[in-house]
Coordinates of C-alpha atoms in Angstrom, one line a residue:
X1 CA 91.0 53.9 -34.0
X2 CA 89.7 54.7 -37.6
X3 CA 87.4 52.7 -39.5
X4 CA 89.9 52.3 -42.1
X5 CA 92.2 50.6 -39.9
X6 CA 90.4 47.4 -39.7
X7 CA 91.6 47.3 -44.2
X8 CA 95.0 46.3 -42.3
X9 CA 93.9 43.4 -39.6
X10 CA 93.5 40.4 -40.4
X11 CA 90.6 39.7 -39.2
X12 CA 88.7 41.6 -41.0
X13 CA 90.5 42.7 -44.4
X14 CA 91.0 39.0 -46.2
X15 CA 86.9 38.7 -45.3
X16 CA 86.4 42.6 -47.6
X17 CA 88.0 41.7 -50.2
X18 CA 86.6 38.6 -50.7
X19 CA 83.3 40.2 -50.8
X20 CA 83.6 42.9 -52.6
X21 CA 85.1 40.8 -55.6
X22 CA 82.1 38.3 -55.2
X23 CA 79.9 41.4 -55.0
X24 CA 82.1 42.7 -58.4
X25 CA 81.9 39.6 -60.0
X26 CA 78.1 38.5 -59.5
X27 CA 77.4 42.2 -61.6
X28 CA 80.2 42.0 -63.4
X29 CA 78.8 38.7 -65.4
X30 CA 75.1 39.8 -65.1
X31 CA 76.1 43.4 -67.4
X32 CA 78.0 41.5 -69.8
X33 CA 75.1 38.7 -70.3
X34 CA 72.7 41.7 -70.7
X35 CA 74.9 43.2 -73.1
X36 CA 75.5 40.3 -75.2
X37 CA 71.7 39.5 -75.4
X38 CA 70.8 43.1 -75.8
X39 CA 73.6 44.6 -78.4
X40 CA 75.5 40.9 -79.9
X41 CA 73.2 38.6 -80.5
X42 CA 70.9 40.5 -83.1
X43 CA 67.8 39.1 -81.0
X44 CA 64.6 41.4 -81.9
X45 CA 63.5 43.4 -79.0
X46 CA 60.4 40.4 -77.6
X47 CA 63.0 38.3 -77.5
X48 CA 65.7 40.2 -75.4
X49 CA 62.5 42.2 -73.5
X50 CA 62.1 38.4 -72.4
X51 CA 65.6 37.7 -71.3
X52 CA 66.0 40.8 -69.4
X53 CA 63.0 40.3 -67.8
X54 CA 63.5 36.5 -66.4
X55 CA 67.3 36.7 -66.2
X56 CA 67.2 38.8 -63.0
X57 CA 63.7 36.7 -61.4
X58 CA 66.3 34.1 -62.4
X59 CA 69.3 35.4 -60.1
X60 CA 66.9 35.8 -57.1
X61 CA 65.3 32.3 -57.1
X62 CA 67.6 30.9 -54.9
X63 CA 67.4 33.0 -51.9
X64 CA 63.9 31.6 -51.5
X65 CA 65.1 28.2 -52.7
X66 CA 68.3 28.0 -50.2
X67 CA 68.3 30.9 -47.6
X68 CA 67.2 28.5 -45.0
X69 CA 69.2 25.8 -45.9
X70 CA 72.4 28.2 -46.4
X71 CA 71.5 29.6 -42.5
X72 CA 71.8 25.9 -41.7
X73 CA 75.1 25.2 -43.1
X74 CA 76.2 29.2 -41.5
X75 CA 75.9 27.7 -38.2
X76 CA 76.8 24.5 -37.9
X77 CA 79.8 24.7 -39.9
X78 CA 83.1 26.7 -39.8
X79 CA 82.7 29.2 -41.7
X80 CA 86.1 29.7 -43.7
X81 CA 85.7 26.5 -44.9
X82 CA 82.1 27.5 -46.4
X83 CA 84.0 30.1 -48.1
X84 CA 86.8 28.5 -49.6
X85 CA 83.6 26.4 -51.4
X86 CA 81.8 28.7 -52.5
X87 CA 84.3 31.1 -53.7
X88 CA 85.8 27.3 -55.8
X89 CA 81.9 27.2 -57.2
X90 CA 82.4 30.7 -58.6
X91 CA 85.3 29.6 -60.3
X92 CA 83.6 26.6 -61.6
X93 CA 80.4 28.7 -62.4
X94 CA 82.4 31.5 -64.4
X95 CA 84.7 29.0 -66.2
X96 CA 81.1 27.5 -67.5
X97 CA 80.3 31.1 -68.7
X98 CA 83.3 31.2 -70.4
X99 CA 82.4 29.1 -72.7
X100 CA 78.7 30.3 -72.7
X101 CA 79.9 33.9 -73.7
X102 CA 82.5 32.2 -76.5
X103 CA 79.7 30.2 -78.4
X104 CA 77.1 32.8 -77.6
X105 CA 75.1 30.1 -75.5
X106 CA 72.0 32.4 -73.9
X107 CA 70.7 28.9 -72.2
X108 CA 74.2 28.5 -70.3
X109 CA 74.6 31.4 -69.2
X110 CA 71.0 31.8 -68.3
X111 CA 72.3 28.7 -65.8
X112 CA 75.4 30.6 -64.6
X113 CA 73.0 33.2 -63.4
X114 CA 71.1 31.0 -61.4
X115 CA 74.6 29.5 -60.0
X116 CA 75.6 32.9 -59.5
X117 CA 72.3 33.5 -57.3
X118 CA 73.4 30.1 -55.1
X119 CA 77.1 31.7 -54.7
X120 CA 75.4 34.6 -53.5
X121 CA 72.9 32.7 -51.5
X122 CA 75.0 30.9 -49.5
X123 CA 77.8 33.7 -49.1
X124 CA 74.7 36.0 -47.4
X125 CA 74.7 34.6 -44.2
X126 CA 78.2 34.5 -43.1
X127 CA 78.4 37.5 -44.8
X128 CA 77.3 39.6 -41.9
X129 CA 77.3 36.7 -39.0
X130 CA 81.0 36.4 -39.6
X131 CA 81.7 40.0 -38.1
X132 CA 80.6 39.8 -35.3
X133 CA 82.9 37.2 -34.5
X134 CA 86.2 38.9 -36.2
X135 CA 85.2 42.4 -34.6
X136 CA 84.9 44.0 -31.1
X137 CA 81.8 45.8 -30.0
X138 CA 82.8 49.0 -30.2
X139 CA 84.2 48.0 -34.5
X140 CA 80.4 46.6 -35.8
X141 CA 79.6 49.8 -36.8
X142 CA 82.4 50.8 -38.8
X143 CA 82.7 47.5 -40.1
X144 CA 79.0 47.7 -41.3
X145 CA 79.6 50.7 -43.4
X146 CA 82.9 49.4 -44.8
X147 CA 81.4 46.1 -46.1
X148 CA 78.2 48.5 -47.5
X149 CA 80.9 51.2 -49.1
X150 CA 82.7 48.5 -50.7
X151 CA 79.4 46.3 -51.7
X152 CA 78.3 49.0 -53.5
X153 CA 81.5 50.4 -55.4
X154 CA 82.1 46.8 -55.9
X155 CA 78.4 46.5 -57.4
X156 CA 79.1 50.0 -59.7
X157 CA 82.4 49.2 -60.7
X158 CA 81.1 45.4 -61.6
X159 CA 78.2 46.8 -63.6
X160 CA 80.6 49.0 -65.9
X161 CA 83.1 46.8 -66.3
X162 CA 80.7 44.6 -67.5
X163 CA 78.7 46.6 -70.1
X164 CA 82.4 47.8 -71.4
X165 CA 84.2 44.9 -71.6
X166 CA 81.7 43.2 -73.7
X167 CA 81.1 46.3 -75.8
X168 CA 84.5 46.2 -77.1
X169 CA 84.3 45.1 -80.7
X170 CA 85.8 41.3 -81.9
X171 CA 86.9 39.8 -78.4
X172 CA 84.6 41.3 -75.8
X173 CA 83.2 37.9 -75.0
X174 CA 87.0 37.2 -74.8
X175 CA 87.6 40.1 -72.1
X176 CA 84.2 39.1 -70.3
X177 CA 85.3 35.8 -69.9
X178 CA 88.8 36.2 -68.7
X179 CA 88.1 39.2 -66.4
X180 CA 85.5 37.0 -64.3
X181 CA 87.4 34.1 -64.2
X182 CA 90.7 36.5 -63.2
X183 CA 88.5 37.4 -60.4
X184 CA 86.9 34.5 -59.0
X185 CA 89.9 33.1 -58.6
X186 CA 91.7 36.7 -56.8
X187 CA 88.8 36.3 -54.6
X188 CA 89.3 32.7 -53.8
X189 CA 92.8 33.5 -53.0
X190 CA 92.2 36.1 -50.6
X191 CA 89.7 34.1 -48.8
X192 CA 92.4 31.7 -48.1
X193 CA 93.6 34.5 -46.1
X194 CA 90.3 35.0 -43.5
X195 CA 91.3 33.8 -40.0
X196 CA 88.8 30.6 -39.0
X197 CA 85.3 31.7 -37.5
X198 CA 83.9 28.7 -35.5
X199 CA 80.2 27.1 -36.1
X200 CA 78.4 28.8 -33.8
X201 CA 75.5 26.1 -33.3
X202 CA 78.0 22.6 -34.0
X203 CA 75.2 20.7 -32.7
X204 CA 72.8 22.0 -34.6
X205 CA 70.3 18.9 -36.2
X206 CA 70.4 19.8 -39.8
X207 CA 67.2 19.7 -42.1
X208 CA 67.1 19.4 -45.7
X209 CA 63.7 20.4 -46.6
X210 CA 64.4 23.6 -48.0
X211 CA 60.3 24.0 -47.5
X212 CA 59.9 23.1 -43.6
X213 CA 63.4 24.8 -42.9
X214 CA 62.3 28.5 -44.5
X215 CA 59.2 28.4 -42.3
X216 CA 61.2 27.7 -39.3
X217 CA 64.2 30.3 -40.4
X218 CA 61.3 32.7 -40.1
X219 CA 59.8 32.2 -37.1
X220 CA 63.3 32.3 -35.5
X221 CA 63.7 35.6 -37.5
X222 CA 60.8 36.4 -35.8
X223 CA 61.0 36.0 -32.4
X224 CA 62.7 39.1 -31.8
X225 CA 59.9 41.6 -32.5
X226 CA 62.8 44.5 -32.9
X227 CA 65.1 42.2 -34.2
X228 CA 62.2 41.1 -37.0
X229 CA 61.2 44.9 -37.7
X230 CA 64.8 45.6 -38.4
X231 CA 64.5 42.7 -41.0
X232 CA 62.0 44.2 -42.5
X233 CA 63.3 48.0 -42.3
X234 CA 65.9 46.1 -44.6
X235 CA 64.5 44.5 -46.5
X236 CA 62.3 47.8 -47.8
X237 CA 65.9 49.4 -48.5
X238 CA 66.2 46.5 -51.0
X239 CA 61.9 47.7 -52.2
X240 CA 63.0 51.0 -52.5
X241 CA 66.2 50.2 -53.9
X242 CA 65.1 48.0 -56.4
X243 CA 62.7 50.6 -57.5
X244 CA 65.4 53.5 -58.2
X245 CA 67.9 51.4 -59.8
X246 CA 65.3 49.7 -62.2
X247 CA 63.7 52.9 -63.3
X248 CA 67.2 54.4 -63.7
X249 CA 68.0 53.3 -67.6
X250 CA 64.1 54.8 -68.3
X251 CA 65.0 58.0 -66.1
X252 CA 68.2 58.6 -67.5
X253 CA 66.8 58.4 -71.0
X254 CA 63.5 59.9 -70.5
X255 CA 63.5 62.7 -68.3
X256 CA 67.2 63.9 -68.6
X257 CA 68.0 63.2 -72.3
X258 CA 70.8 61.2 -70.8
X259 CA 73.1 58.8 -73.4
X260 CA 74.8 55.2 -71.7
X261 CA 77.4 58.5 -69.6
X262 CA 74.8 59.8 -68.0
X263 CA 73.1 56.3 -66.5
X264 CA 76.8 55.7 -65.1
X265 CA 77.3 58.9 -64.3
X266 CA 73.3 58.9 -61.9
X267 CA 74.5 55.2 -61.0
X268 CA 77.9 56.5 -59.6
X269 CA 76.5 59.3 -58.1
X270 CA 74.0 56.9 -55.9
X271 CA 76.6 53.9 -55.5
X272 CA 79.3 56.7 -54.4
X273 CA 76.4 58.8 -52.1
X274 CA 75.4 55.4 -50.4
X275 CA 79.2 54.4 -49.7
X276 CA 80.1 57.6 -48.1
X277 CA 76.8 57.2 -46.1
X278 CA 78.2 54.3 -45.0
X279 CA 81.1 55.3 -43.6
X280 CA 79.6 58.6 -42.1
X281 CA 77.4 56.1 -39.8
X282 CA 80.7 55.0 -37.3
X283 CA 81.3 58.7 -36.6
X284 CA 78.1 60.2 -36.6
X285 CA 77.0 57.0 -33.6
X286 CA 80.3 57.2 -31.5
X287 CA 80.9 53.6 -32.5
X288 CA 77.6 52.8 -31.3
X289 CA 75.3 50.6 -32.6
X290 CA 72.9 53.8 -32.7
X291 CA 69.4 53.4 -34.7
X292 CA 68.8 56.7 -34.3
X293 CA 70.4 57.4 -37.5
X294 CA 67.4 55.0 -38.8
X295 CA 64.9 57.5 -38.7
X296 CA 66.9 60.0 -40.3
X297 CA 67.9 57.4 -42.8
X298 CA 64.0 57.2 -43.2
X299 CA 63.2 61.6 -44.0
X300 CA 66.2 62.1 -45.9
X301 CA 65.3 59.5 -48.1
X302 CA 61.3 61.1 -48.6
X303 CA 62.9 64.6 -48.7
X304 CA 65.1 64.3 -51.3
X305 CA 63.5 61.5 -53.1
X306 CA 60.2 63.9 -53.6
X307 CA 62.4 66.8 -55.0
X308 CA 64.2 64.4 -57.3
X309 CA 60.8 64.3 -59.1
X310 CA 60.4 68.6 -58.7
X311 CA 63.6 69.2 -59.6
X312 CA 62.3 67.3 -63.5
X313 CA 60.4 65.5 -64.7
X314 CA 58.0 64.8 -67.4
X315 CA 59.8 64.4 -71.3
X316 CA 63.3 65.6 -71.9
X317 CA 63.5 68.4 -74.9
X318 CA 66.5 66.9 -76.0
X319 CA 68.2 63.5 -76.1
X320 CA 71.1 62.0 -76.4
X321 CA 73.4 64.4 -74.1
X322 CA 76.7 62.8 -72.6
X323 CA 77.7 63.7 -69.2
X324 CA 79.1 66.5 -69.5
X325 CA 76.8 68.1 -71.8
X326 CA 73.9 67.3 -69.1
X327 CA 75.8 68.8 -66.0
X328 CA 75.6 71.7 -67.9
X329 CA 72.3 72.1 -68.4
X330 CA 69.9 74.1 -66.0
X331 CA 68.9 72.2 -62.8
X332 CA 71.3 69.4 -63.5
X333 CA 73.1 70.1 -60.8
X334 CA 70.1 69.8 -58.5
X335 CA 69.3 66.2 -59.8
X336 CA 72.7 65.3 -59.2
X337 CA 73.5 66.5 -55.4
X338 CA 69.5 64.6 -54.6
X339 CA 70.6 61.3 -56.5
X340 CA 74.1 61.6 -54.1
X341 CA 71.9 62.9 -50.9
X342 CA 69.5 59.6 -51.8
X343 CA 72.3 57.0 -51.8
X344 CA 73.8 59.3 -48.4
X345 CA 70.6 58.3 -46.5
X346 CA 70.3 54.5 -47.7
X347 CA 73.3 54.8 -46.1
X348 CA 72.4 56.2 -42.7
X349 CA 69.2 53.9 -43.2
X350 CA 70.7 50.6 -43.6
X351 CA 74.6 49.9 -42.1
X352 CA 72.4 51.1 -38.4
X353 CA 69.6 48.2 -39.2
X354 CA 72.2 45.3 -40.2
X355 CA 74.5 46.5 -37.1
X356 CA 71.6 46.0 -35.1
X357 CA 70.3 42.3 -36.4
X358 CA 74.4 41.4 -35.5
X359 CA 73.8 42.9 -32.2
X360 CA 70.8 42.3 -31.0
X361 CA 70.8 38.4 -32.1
X362 CA 72.2 35.3 -30.5
X363 CA 75.2 33.9 -32.0
X364 CA 73.7 30.9 -32.5
X365 CA 70.9 32.2 -34.4
X366 CA 72.2 34.8 -36.4
X367 CA 73.3 33.0 -39.7
X368 CA 69.9 31.7 -39.5
X369 CA 68.5 35.3 -39.0
X370 CA 70.6 37.1 -41.8
X371 CA 69.0 33.9 -43.9
X372 CA 65.4 34.7 -43.1
X373 CA 66.5 38.2 -43.5
X374 CA 67.3 37.3 -46.9
X375 CA 64.4 35.7 -47.8
X376 CA 62.6 38.6 -47.1
X377 CA 64.5 40.1 -49.2
X378 CA 64.1 38.9 -52.4
X379 CA 60.2 39.1 -51.9
X380 CA 60.5 42.4 -51.1
X381 CA 62.6 42.8 -54.8
X382 CA 60.0 40.9 -56.5
X383 CA 57.5 43.1 -55.4
X384 CA 59.3 46.3 -56.4
X385 CA 60.3 44.2 -59.7
X386 CA 56.0 44.4 -59.8
X387 CA 55.7 47.9 -58.1
X388 CA 57.4 49.3 -60.7
X389 CA 56.0 47.2 -63.7
X390 CA 52.7 47.6 -62.3
X391 CA 52.9 51.6 -61.8
X392 CA 54.8 52.0 -65.8
X393 CA 51.4 50.2 -67.5
X394 CA 49.7 52.6 -65.6
X395 CA 50.9 55.0 -68.2
X396 CA 53.1 56.4 -64.7
X397 CA 56.6 57.8 -66.0
X398 CA 60.2 57.1 -64.1
X399 CA 60.0 60.3 -62.4
X400 CA 56.4 59.7 -61.1
X401 CA 58.1 56.0 -60.3
X402 CA 60.5 57.5 -58.0
X403 CA 57.8 60.0 -56.2
X404 CA 55.5 57.6 -55.4
X405 CA 58.5 55.3 -53.1
X406 CA 59.6 57.9 -51.9
X407 CA 55.9 58.8 -50.3
X408 CA 55.4 55.2 -49.9
X409 CA 58.7 55.2 -48.0
X410 CA 56.5 58.1 -45.5
X411 CA 53.7 54.9 -44.7
X412 CA 56.5 52.2 -44.2
X413 CA 58.6 53.9 -41.8
X414 CA 55.8 55.5 -39.7
X415 CA 54.7 51.6 -39.3
X416 CA 57.8 50.5 -38.2
X417 CA 58.4 53.0 -35.8
X418 CA 55.2 52.4 -34.4
X419 CA 55.6 48.8 -34.0
X420 CA 58.9 49.4 -32.7
X421 CA 59.1 52.6 -30.9
X422 CA 62.3 52.3 -29.7
X423 CA 63.7 53.4 -33.5
X424 CA 62.1 56.9 -33.1
X425 CA 62.9 57.0 -29.4
X426 CA 66.7 56.6 -30.0
X427 CA 66.6 59.3 -33.0
X428 CA 65.1 62.1 -30.6
X429 CA 67.7 61.0 -27.6
X430 CA 70.6 61.1 -30.3
X431 CA 69.2 64.4 -31.3
X432 CA 69.2 66.0 -28.0
X433 CA 72.0 64.9 -27.3
X434 CA 74.3 65.8 -30.0
X435 CA 72.5 69.4 -30.6
X436 CA 73.0 69.9 -26.8
X437 CA 75.6 69.1 -25.9
X438 CA 79.0 67.7 -27.0
X439 CA 79.8 64.2 -25.3
X440 CA 83.2 63.1 -24.6
X441 CA 82.9 58.9 -23.2
X442 CA 85.9 57.0 -20.9
X443 CA 85.5 53.5 -19.7
X444 CA 82.6 52.4 -21.3
X445 CA 84.7 48.9 -22.1
X446 CA 83.7 48.1 -17.7
X447 CA 80.2 48.0 -19.1
X448 CA 79.8 44.2 -19.6
X449 CA 78.5 42.9 -22.7
X450 CA 76.0 40.9 -22.1
X451 CA 74.5 39.4 -18.5
X452 CA 72.9 41.8 -15.5
X453 CA 74.5 44.6 -14.4
X454 CA 73.7 47.3 -11.7
X455 CA 74.8 51.0 -13.2
X456 CA 75.2 53.5 -10.5
X457 CA 75.6 57.3 -11.4
X458 CA 75.4 60.8 -10.1
X459 CA 72.4 62.8 -10.7
X460 CA 73.1 66.9 -12.3
X461 CA 70.6 67.5 -14.8
X462 CA 66.8 66.3 -16.2
X463 CA 68.8 64.9 -19.4
X464 CA 71.2 62.1 -17.6
X465 CA 69.2 59.7 -18.3
X466 CA 69.1 60.8 -22.5
X467 CA 72.6 61.2 -21.8
X468 CA 73.7 57.4 -20.6
X469 CA 70.9 56.3 -23.3
X470 CA 72.7 58.0 -25.9
X471 CA 76.5 56.3 -25.4
X472 CA 76.0 53.1 -23.5
X473 CA 75.9 49.7 -26.1
X474 CA 73.1 48.3 -24.3
X475 CA 69.8 49.3 -23.5
X476 CA 68.9 50.1 -20.4
X477 CA 66.0 50.6 -17.7
X478 CA 66.7 53.9 -15.9
X479 CA 65.1 54.0 -12.1
X480 CA 63.3 57.7 -12.3
X481 CA 61.5 59.3 -9.7
X482 CA 57.8 58.4 -10.6
X483 CA 56.1 62.5 -10.9
X484 CA 59.3 63.2 -13.8
X485 CA 58.1 59.7 -15.3
X486 CA 54.3 61.1 -15.7
X487 CA 55.2 63.9 -17.3
X488 CA 53.6 65.3 -20.2
X489 CA 55.0 64.3 -23.8
X490 CA 58.3 63.0 -22.1
X491 CA 56.5 59.8 -20.7
X492 CA 56.3 58.5 -24.2
X493 CA 60.3 58.4 -24.4
X494 CA 60.5 57.2 -20.9
X495 CA 57.7 54.5 -21.1
X496 CA 59.5 53.2 -24.5
X497 CA 63.0 53.2 -22.6
X498 CA 61.1 51.0 -20.1
X499 CA 62.1 53.2 -17.5
X500 CA 61.4 52.5 -14.1
X501 CA 59.0 55.6 -11.8
X502 CA 60.2 54.9 -8.1
X503 CA 58.5 56.7 -5.2
X504 CA 59.5 57.6 -1.5
X505 CA 58.0 55.1 1.0
X506 CA 56.6 58.1 2.6
X507 CA 55.0 58.8 -0.7
X508 CA 53.5 56.3 -1.9
X509 CA 54.9 52.7 -0.5
X510 CA 53.0 51.1 -3.3
X511 CA 55.1 52.7 -6.0
X512 CA 58.5 51.9 -4.2
X513 CA 57.5 48.5 -3.9
X514 CA 56.6 47.5 -7.0
X515 CA 60.0 49.5 -8.0
X516 CA 61.9 47.3 -6.6
X517 CA 59.9 44.2 -8.1
X518 CA 60.9 45.8 -11.1
X519 CA 64.3 46.0 -11.0
X520 CA 64.5 42.8 -9.9
X521 CA 63.0 41.0 -12.5
X522 CA 65.1 42.9 -14.9
X523 CA 68.5 42.0 -13.7
X524 CA 66.7 38.4 -13.6
X525 CA 66.3 38.9 -17.6
X526 CA 69.9 39.6 -17.8
X527 CA 69.3 43.7 -18.1
X528 CA 71.2 47.0 -17.7
X529 CA 69.7 48.9 -14.8
X530 CA 70.5 51.9 -13.8
X531 CA 70.1 53.8 -10.7
X532 CA 70.9 57.7 -9.4
X533 CA 71.2 56.4 -5.7
X534 CA 71.3 60.4 -5.0
X535 CA 67.6 60.3 -4.7
X536 CA 67.8 63.3 -6.6
X537 CA 68.5 66.7 -8.7
X538 CA 72.5 68.3 -7.0
X539 CA 71.2 71.8 -5.9
X540 CA 74.6 72.8 -6.0
X541 CA 76.8 70.4 -8.0
X542 CA 78.4 68.5 -5.6
X543 CA 77.8 64.8 -5.3
X544 CA 74.6 64.1 -2.4
X545 CA 74.8 61.5 -0.4
X546 CA 74.1 57.8 -1.5
X547 CA 71.0 56.8 -0.1
X548 CA 70.7 53.3 0.7
X549 CA 68.7 51.5 -1.8
X550 CA 71.4 50.1 -3.9
X551 CA 72.2 48.0 -1.0
X552 CA 68.5 46.7 -0.6
X553 CA 68.4 46.3 -4.4
X554 CA 71.7 43.9 -3.9
X555 CA 70.4 42.1 -1.2
X556 CA 67.6 40.5 -3.4
X557 CA 69.6 40.0 -6.6
X558 CA 73.6 40.0 -6.2
X559 CA 75.3 41.5 -9.1
X560 CA 78.1 43.3 -10.6
X561 CA 78.3 46.9 -10.0
X562 CA 79.4 50.1 -12.5
X563 CA 80.2 53.5 -11.3
X564 CA 79.5 56.2 -13.8
X565 CA 80.4 59.7 -13.4
X566 CA 78.5 62.6 -15.3
X567 CA 81.0 65.4 -15.8
X568 CA 80.8 68.6 -17.1
X569 CA 76.8 69.0 -17.0
X570 CA 76.8 71.5 -13.9
X571 CA 75.3 74.6 -15.3
X572 CA 74.1 73.4 -18.5
X573 CA 71.1 73.2 -20.2
X574 CA 68.4 71.6 -17.6
X575 CA 70.9 71.4 -14.8
X576 CA 69.2 72.1 -11.4
X577 CA 70.5 75.6 -9.6
X578 CA 69.7 77.5 -7.0
X579 CA 69.0 80.8 -8.8
X580 CA 69.5 83.2 -6.3
X581 CA 73.2 82.2 -6.1
X582 CA 73.6 80.8 -9.1
X583 CA 71.8 83.0 -11.6
X584 CA 74.0 86.0 -11.9
X585 CA 77.8 84.1 -12.2
X586 CA 76.6 81.0 -14.0
X587 CA 75.0 81.4 -16.9
X588 CA 73.6 78.2 -18.6
X589 CA 75.4 77.0 -21.5
X590 CA 74.0 75.9 -24.7
X591 CA 76.3 72.8 -26.0
X592 CA 78.4 72.0 -23.2
X593 CA 81.5 69.6 -23.1
X594 CA 80.5 67.1 -20.9
X595 CA 82.5 63.5 -19.7
X596 CA 80.8 60.1 -18.7
X597 CA 83.4 57.7 -17.1
X598 CA 82.6 54.3 -16.4
X599 CA 84.9 52.7 -13.6
X600 CA 85.7 48.8 -13.3
X601 CA 82.8 46.3 -11.9
X602 CA 82.1 46.1 -7.9
X603 CA 81.3 42.8 -6.7
X604 CA 78.3 43.1 -5.2
X605 CA 79.7 42.6 -1.3
X606 CA 82.0 45.5 -2.1
X607 CA 79.5 47.7 -3.2
X608 CA 78.1 49.7 -0.1
X609 CA 76.2 53.5 -0.9
X610 CA 79.7 54.6 1.0
X611 CA 82.1 52.6 -1.6
X612 CA 80.1 53.4 -4.5
X613 CA 79.7 56.9 -3.5
X614 CA 83.4 57.6 -2.7
X615 CA 84.1 55.5 -6.4
X616 CA 81.9 57.8 -7.9
X617 CA 83.4 60.9 -6.8
X618 CA 86.8 59.4 -7.4
X619 CA 85.8 59.3 -11.5
X620 CA 84.2 62.7 -10.7
X621 CA 87.3 64.4 -10.1
X622 CA 86.0 65.3 -6.2
X623 CA 88.7 63.7 -4.3
X624 CA 91.9 64.5 -6.5

């Protein structure tokens, strides 16, 4: 099913439109306010600069003050009730804004800006915590992609509408007021269609102290190292994006020589690119939470950020170009392509991170973890503003600031991927598997979403663990021959994947016992363990007899067993075969069509070596 089918489902569509309308209003109001202050009130440049720099800080302040409280609300109470209260609050805020627009009362409008910051602060933890409740695991990446796409386009349209409506001669304030009130009312009406989303921690003891609760929320966010580093990655995305968006007006005017229409064009290119990247994540990841896309996204941000600098830098010789004249200029299409691809790779970068946080975090803590993420995001946004202002004070132009951010991205990405090698390992796995094979998976819904499970699979090629790793949604602990485990270079992948080395009893009894202990510990911790019961690669493409090690594992720790079968690998790259028998008539196949099939789980009492061997042969088609 395409991810767009979710837009026809009640469990997703009303929420999607609610969050999109909210993002539109946030940005329509903020930009209308800036246009009023900058162009309609006759203020001097110093006062205008004061207001335009103060406004973003005022909007972001509630994220520091109330995110922790918002996270508690989203955990303790039913989420749709909170959403309805938030949307009613938005209607009140827009009515107050209408009074401020009509009377040109800037202080009142700044109060509304703070109110809209509170609106976003309370809605934020619900926005991402409600998705795992509404969507199936296979829909999580697609749903996040749609939300990210909808948010980006709503932000863009809101910014354009806020600017355009306020600048209409004579009736600008009335038009801006009417539009924002109408959208707020529409958001409330739509949100009433969102299905109930029960509280995930109804017994949570509420802490009204925002400072101690902020500290507690950040501790919760840091409990899982991988989740915490995903949060850091998301926050870095906001840093990078804030630097880019903040510098675009100066870049448009000074470097591209464009007018306001060119500024709208470059914003549109970045936003549309982000939406495209977000939507592509589901297809590229095979509907799984594929954090291997994150390093790809980071790589693209740097490559096209650097190229943006070399495409056009310095001061434009001609000023005041409209968008059409700009596109006819030399090198302009390269600039347009760079801006679009920065957006595309930003989508590759951030969507898997959000899905990873949602999938990896405990349901009863997810809203507070999202709140912790929002606090860190807000801090990085403030630092981004300081970064841009600081480099600007040193005399750097907008294109040079872009270059600095793109190069800094290398250091930050390297730091994050060093802390969590799983991200880089998944990227390597994703590239290898998708380069060498065309994989179709079937029946993977039989692998439980949580709890201990033992997977058994036939063993055809050296790539089998990577193939399984790239297609299974849950992290898997593979049991593998210790000499393969210790191969130079590949050892990094196996250690990062927490593979379990094993040896034959006659080879090294100590390694064998350590393997059984490690398998038992992993299953006791609720993890997924995969073994290849043949004890080695097939030498002729057929399934060899299963060894009794699986029975020893289950005797010690009875857990469900899911049989897996790999089809189409024999004769592909990195599969073993007898060269004297097969070399002439069975050339190795590059980009082989491969199938991974999972069967229904077996109870541990039924899962003897003979039964499992027969089941895997049946799944592979040997018994047909």
